[in-house]
CSV table of C-alpha atoms in Angstrom, one decimal:
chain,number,residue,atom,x,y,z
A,14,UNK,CA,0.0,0.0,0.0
A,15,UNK,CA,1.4,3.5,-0.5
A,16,UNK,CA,0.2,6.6,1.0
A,17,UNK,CA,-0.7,10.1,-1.4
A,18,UNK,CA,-0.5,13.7,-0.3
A,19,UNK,CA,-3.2,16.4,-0.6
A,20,UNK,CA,-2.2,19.7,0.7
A,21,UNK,CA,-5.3,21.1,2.3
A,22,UNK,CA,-3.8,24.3,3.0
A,23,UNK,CA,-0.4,26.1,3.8
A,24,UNK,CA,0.2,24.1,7.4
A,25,UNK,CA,-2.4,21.1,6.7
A,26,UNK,CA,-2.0,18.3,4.2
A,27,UNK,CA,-4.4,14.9,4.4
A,28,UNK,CA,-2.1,11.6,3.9
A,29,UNK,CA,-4.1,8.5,2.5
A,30,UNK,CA,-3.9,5.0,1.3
A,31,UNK,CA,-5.8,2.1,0.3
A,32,UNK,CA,-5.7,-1.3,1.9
A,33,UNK,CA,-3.9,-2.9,4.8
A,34,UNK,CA,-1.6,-1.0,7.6
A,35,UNK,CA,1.1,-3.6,8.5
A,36,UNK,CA,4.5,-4.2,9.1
A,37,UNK,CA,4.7,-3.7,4.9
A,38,UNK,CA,3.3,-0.8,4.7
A,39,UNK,CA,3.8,1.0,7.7
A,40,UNK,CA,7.2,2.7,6.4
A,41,UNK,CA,5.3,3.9,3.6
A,42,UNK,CA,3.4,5.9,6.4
A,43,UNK,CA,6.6,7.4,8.4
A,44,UNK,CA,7.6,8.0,4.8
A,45,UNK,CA,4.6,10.1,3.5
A,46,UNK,CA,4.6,12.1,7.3
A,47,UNK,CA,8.3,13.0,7.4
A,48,UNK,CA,7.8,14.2,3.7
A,49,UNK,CA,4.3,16.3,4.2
A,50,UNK,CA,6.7,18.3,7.5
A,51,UNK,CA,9.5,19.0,5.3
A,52,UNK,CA,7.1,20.4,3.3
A,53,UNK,CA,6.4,22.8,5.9
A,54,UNK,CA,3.1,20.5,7.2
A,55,UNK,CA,3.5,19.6,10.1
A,56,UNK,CA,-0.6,19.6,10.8
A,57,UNK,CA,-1.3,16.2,9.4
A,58,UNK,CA,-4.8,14.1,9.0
A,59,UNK,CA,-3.9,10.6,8.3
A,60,UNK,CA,-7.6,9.7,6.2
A,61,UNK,CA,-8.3,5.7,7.5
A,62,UNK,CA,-11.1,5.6,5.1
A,63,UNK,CA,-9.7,3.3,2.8
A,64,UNK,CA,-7.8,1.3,5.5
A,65,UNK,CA,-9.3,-2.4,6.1
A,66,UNK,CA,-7.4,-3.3,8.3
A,67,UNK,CA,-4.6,-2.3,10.8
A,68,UNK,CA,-2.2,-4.6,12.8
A,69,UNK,CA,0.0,-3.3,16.0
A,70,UNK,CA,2.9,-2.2,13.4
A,71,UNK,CA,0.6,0.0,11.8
A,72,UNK,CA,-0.5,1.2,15.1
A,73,UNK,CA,3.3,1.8,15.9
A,74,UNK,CA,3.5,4.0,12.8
A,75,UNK,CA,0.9,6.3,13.5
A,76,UNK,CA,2.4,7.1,17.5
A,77,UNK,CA,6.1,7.5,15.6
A,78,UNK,CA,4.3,9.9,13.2
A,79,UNK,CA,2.2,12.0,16.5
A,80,UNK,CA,5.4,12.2,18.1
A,81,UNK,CA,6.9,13.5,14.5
A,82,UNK,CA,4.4,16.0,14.0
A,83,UNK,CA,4.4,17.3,17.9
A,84,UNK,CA,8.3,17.6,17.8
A,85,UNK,CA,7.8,19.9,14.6
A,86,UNK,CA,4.6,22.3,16.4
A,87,UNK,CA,2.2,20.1,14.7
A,88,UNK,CA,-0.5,17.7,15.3
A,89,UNK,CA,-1.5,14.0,13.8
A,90,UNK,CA,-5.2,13.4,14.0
A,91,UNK,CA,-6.9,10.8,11.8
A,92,UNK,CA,-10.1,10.5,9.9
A,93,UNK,CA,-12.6,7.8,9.1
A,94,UNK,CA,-11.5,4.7,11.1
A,95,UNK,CA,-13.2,1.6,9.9
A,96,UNK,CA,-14.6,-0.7,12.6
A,97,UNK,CA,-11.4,-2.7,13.2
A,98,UNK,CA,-9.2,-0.1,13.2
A,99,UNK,CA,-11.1,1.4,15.9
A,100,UNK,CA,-10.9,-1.5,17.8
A,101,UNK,CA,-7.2,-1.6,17.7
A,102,UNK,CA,-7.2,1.8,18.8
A,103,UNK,CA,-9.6,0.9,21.9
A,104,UNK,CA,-7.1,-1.9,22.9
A,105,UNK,CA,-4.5,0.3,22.7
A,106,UNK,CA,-6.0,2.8,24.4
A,107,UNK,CA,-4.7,5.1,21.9
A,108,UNK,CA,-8.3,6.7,21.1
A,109,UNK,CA,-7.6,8.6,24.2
A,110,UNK,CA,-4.3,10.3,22.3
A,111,UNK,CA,-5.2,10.1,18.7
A,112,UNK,CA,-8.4,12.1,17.9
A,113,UNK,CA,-10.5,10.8,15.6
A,114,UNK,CA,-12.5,13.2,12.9
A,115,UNK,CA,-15.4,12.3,10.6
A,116,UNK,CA,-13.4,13.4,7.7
A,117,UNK,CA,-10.2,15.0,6.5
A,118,UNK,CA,-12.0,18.4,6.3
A,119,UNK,CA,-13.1,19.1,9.7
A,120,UNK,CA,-9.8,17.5,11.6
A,121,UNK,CA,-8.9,21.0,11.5
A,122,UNK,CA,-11.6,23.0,11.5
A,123,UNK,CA,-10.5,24.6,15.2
B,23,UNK,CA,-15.2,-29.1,11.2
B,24,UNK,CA,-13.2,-27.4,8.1
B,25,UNK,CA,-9.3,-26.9,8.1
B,26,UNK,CA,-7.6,-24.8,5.7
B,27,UNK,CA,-3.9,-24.9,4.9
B,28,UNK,CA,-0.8,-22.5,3.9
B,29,UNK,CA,2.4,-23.0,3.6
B,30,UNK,CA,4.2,-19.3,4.4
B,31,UNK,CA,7.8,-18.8,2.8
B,32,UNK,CA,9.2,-15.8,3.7
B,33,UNK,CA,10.6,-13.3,2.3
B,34,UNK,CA,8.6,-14.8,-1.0
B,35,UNK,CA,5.7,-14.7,1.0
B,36,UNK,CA,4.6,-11.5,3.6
B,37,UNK,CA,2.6,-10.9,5.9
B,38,UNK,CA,-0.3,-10.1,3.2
B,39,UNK,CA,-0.3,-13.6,2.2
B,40,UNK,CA,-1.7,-14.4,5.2
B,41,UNK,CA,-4.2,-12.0,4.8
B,42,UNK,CA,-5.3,-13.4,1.5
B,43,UNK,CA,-5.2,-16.6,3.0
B,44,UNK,CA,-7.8,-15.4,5.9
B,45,UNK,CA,-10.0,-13.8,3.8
B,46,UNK,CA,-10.5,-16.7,1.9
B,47,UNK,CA,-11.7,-18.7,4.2
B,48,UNK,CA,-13.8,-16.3,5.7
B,49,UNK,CA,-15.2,-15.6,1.8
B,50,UNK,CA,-16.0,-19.5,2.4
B,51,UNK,CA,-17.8,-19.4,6.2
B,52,UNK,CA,-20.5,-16.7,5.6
B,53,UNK,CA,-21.6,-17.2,8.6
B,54,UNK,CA,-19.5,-16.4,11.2
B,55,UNK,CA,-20.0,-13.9,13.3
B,56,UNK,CA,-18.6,-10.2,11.7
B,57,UNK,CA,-16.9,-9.1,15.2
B,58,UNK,CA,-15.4,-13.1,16.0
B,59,UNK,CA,-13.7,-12.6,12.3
B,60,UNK,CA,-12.0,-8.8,13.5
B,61,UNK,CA,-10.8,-10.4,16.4
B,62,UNK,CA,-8.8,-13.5,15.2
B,63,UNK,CA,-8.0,-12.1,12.3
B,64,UNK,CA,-6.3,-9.0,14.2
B,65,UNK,CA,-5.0,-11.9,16.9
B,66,UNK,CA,-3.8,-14.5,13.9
B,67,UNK,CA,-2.3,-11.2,11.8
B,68,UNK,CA,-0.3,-10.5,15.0
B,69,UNK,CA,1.1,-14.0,15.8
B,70,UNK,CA,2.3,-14.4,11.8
B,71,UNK,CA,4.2,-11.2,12.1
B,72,UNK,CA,5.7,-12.2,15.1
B,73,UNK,CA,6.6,-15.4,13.6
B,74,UNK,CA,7.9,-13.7,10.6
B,75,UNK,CA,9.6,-11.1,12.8
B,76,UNK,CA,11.6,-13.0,14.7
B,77,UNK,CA,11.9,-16.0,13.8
B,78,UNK,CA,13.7,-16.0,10.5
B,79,UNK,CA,17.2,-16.5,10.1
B,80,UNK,CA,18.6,-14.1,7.6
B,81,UNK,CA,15.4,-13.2,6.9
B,82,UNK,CA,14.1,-16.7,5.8
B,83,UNK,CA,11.6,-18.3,7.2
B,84,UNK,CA,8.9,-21.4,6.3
B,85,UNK,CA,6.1,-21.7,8.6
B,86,UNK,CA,2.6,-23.3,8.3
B,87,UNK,CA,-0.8,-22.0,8.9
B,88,UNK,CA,-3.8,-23.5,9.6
B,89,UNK,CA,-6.9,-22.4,10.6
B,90,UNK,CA,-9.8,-24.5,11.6
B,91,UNK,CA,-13.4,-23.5,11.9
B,92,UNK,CA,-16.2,-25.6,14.4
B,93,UNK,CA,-19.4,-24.8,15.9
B,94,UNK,CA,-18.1,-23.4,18.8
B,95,UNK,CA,-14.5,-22.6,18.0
B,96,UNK,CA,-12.2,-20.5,15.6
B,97,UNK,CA,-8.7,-22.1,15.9
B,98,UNK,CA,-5.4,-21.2,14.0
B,99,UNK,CA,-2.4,-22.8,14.7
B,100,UNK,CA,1.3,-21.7,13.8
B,101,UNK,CA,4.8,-24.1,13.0
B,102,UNK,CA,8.0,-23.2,12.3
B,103,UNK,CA,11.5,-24.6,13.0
B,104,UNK,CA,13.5,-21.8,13.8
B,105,UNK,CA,15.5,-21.3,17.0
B,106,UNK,CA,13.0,-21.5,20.5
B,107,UNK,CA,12.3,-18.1,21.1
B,108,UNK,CA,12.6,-16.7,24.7
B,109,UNK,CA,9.0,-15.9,24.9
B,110,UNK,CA,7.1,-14.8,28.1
B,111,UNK,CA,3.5,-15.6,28.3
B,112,UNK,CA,2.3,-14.4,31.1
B,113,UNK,CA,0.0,-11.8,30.8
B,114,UNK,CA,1.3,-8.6,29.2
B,115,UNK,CA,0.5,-5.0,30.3
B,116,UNK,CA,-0.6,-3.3,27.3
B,117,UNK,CA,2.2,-0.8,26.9
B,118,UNK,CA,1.9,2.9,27.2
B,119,UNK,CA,-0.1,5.2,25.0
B,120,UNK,CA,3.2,6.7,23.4
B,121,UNK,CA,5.2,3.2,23.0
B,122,UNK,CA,6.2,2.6,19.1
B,123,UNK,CA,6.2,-1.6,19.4
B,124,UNK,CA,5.6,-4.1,22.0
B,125,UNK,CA,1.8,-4.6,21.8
B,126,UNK,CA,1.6,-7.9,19.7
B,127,UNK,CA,1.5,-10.3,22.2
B,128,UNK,CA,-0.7,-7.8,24.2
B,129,UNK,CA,-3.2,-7.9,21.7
B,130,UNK,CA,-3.6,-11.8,21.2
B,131,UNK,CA,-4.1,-12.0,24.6
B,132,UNK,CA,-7.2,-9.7,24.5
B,133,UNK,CA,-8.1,-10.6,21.0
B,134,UNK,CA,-8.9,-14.4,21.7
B,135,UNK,CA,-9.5,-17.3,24.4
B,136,UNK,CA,-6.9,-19.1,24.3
B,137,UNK,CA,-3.0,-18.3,23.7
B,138,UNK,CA,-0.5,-21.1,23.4
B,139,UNK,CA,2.8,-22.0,22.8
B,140,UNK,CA,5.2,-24.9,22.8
B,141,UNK,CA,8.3,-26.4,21.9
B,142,UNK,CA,7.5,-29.9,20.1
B,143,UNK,CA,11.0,-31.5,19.1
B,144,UNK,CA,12.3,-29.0,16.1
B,145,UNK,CA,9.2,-26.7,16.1
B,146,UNK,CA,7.8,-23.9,17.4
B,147,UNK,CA,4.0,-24.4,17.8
B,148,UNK,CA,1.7,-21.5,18.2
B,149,UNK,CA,-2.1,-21.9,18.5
B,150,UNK,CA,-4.9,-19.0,19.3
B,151,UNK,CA,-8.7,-20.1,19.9
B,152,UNK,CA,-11.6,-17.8,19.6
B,153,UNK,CA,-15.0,-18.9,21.0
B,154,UNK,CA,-17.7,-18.2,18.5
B,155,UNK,CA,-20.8,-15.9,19.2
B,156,UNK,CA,-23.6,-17.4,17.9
B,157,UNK,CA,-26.9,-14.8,17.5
């Protein structure tokens, strides 16, 4: 799976991919992240909409990434879980640190 | 009961294999229950990558995974040969919110019933059972 771009403004740009977020593709992730902050984006909604599925590596990629964006003055949040990536978030207990938006469009509305 | 086979050669093979593997069978048992497949799919998912992880030698590894389906139970079952891994059990914390790794074996363990390892000659043998919910 490889993750796109979409600037959605000068400090916000929506990352998204399609399929599964495993121990394959979770570099893609980091990848797409590091790349949307060098860009000078360091406000970044990561859109699960078209993520199936999500194992604990994929789950490992999106803390590295908070922590990313944070240390650059900027925020992860994520849209559009699908029901089992919400439940790996529940186990995780990483709904409580990773906000969770209806869409890409209003993650940043505040 | 109905077993289904696949023989997993990594680095030829990755963890999507066994994805395509699981979602075949579940293409074949309509009937199970939507949340018993999230769970030991997320729990079996977890165990290959572990397997794949860590046990490979150079980054090689053959394992075999079955999964078996009965009217009350879900069962998959991992084997490999490589070296006994030093792998503690007991109940694991789930770690905290900011940790990067470490919540694999976590999430079995609150995925599905039954969590079991052992070391049977030359193998590794790694077997998860989920209860089913039946409506």
């Amino acid at each position: 799976m490889d993750f796109e771009r979409e600037n959605l403004s000068d400090t916000v740009a929506v990352v998204r991919g399609v399929g599964r977020l495993n121990m394959v593709s979770a570099p893609h992730l980091r990848e797409a992240v590091a790349s949307a902050i060098a860009d000078g984006r360091a406000q970044v909604v990561v859109d699960l909409s078209g993520v199936e599925f999500m194992d604990s590596s994929g789950l490992g990629a999106l803390v590295g990434c908070l922590k990313t964006t944070r240390q650059a003055g900027g925020d992860l949040r994520i849209a559009a879980p699908s029901d089992q990536v919400t439940m790996v978030l529940q186990l995780s207990n990483l709904d409580r640190i990773l906000t969770s938006y209806a869409s890409p469009e209003v993650a940043y509305r505040d | 009961m109905t077993d289904f086979v696949l023989v997993l050669d990594s680095p030829t093979d990755d963890i999507n294999t066994v994805h395509n593997f699981i979602e075949n069978v579940w293409e074949s048992n309509p009937e199970l229950d939507a949340m018993d497949r999230l769970r030991f799919e997320t729990a079996l998912i977890e165990l290959a990558a572990n397997v794949i992880q860590h046990g490979g030698k150079g980054g090689s590894i053959v394992a075999t995974v079955s999964l078996s389906i009965d009217d009350d139970v879900i069962r998959g079952q991992i084997v490999d040969q490589s070296e006994a891994g030093a792998v503690e059990l007991g109940l694991r914390e789930m770690p905290d919110e900011y940790a990067e790794s470490g919540r694999g074996i976590a999430f079995i363990q609150r995925l599905v019933d039954v969590l079991h390892y052992e070391r049977n000659g030359g193998d590794n043998l790694w077997m998860i059972e989920k209860r089913r919910t039946h409506a």
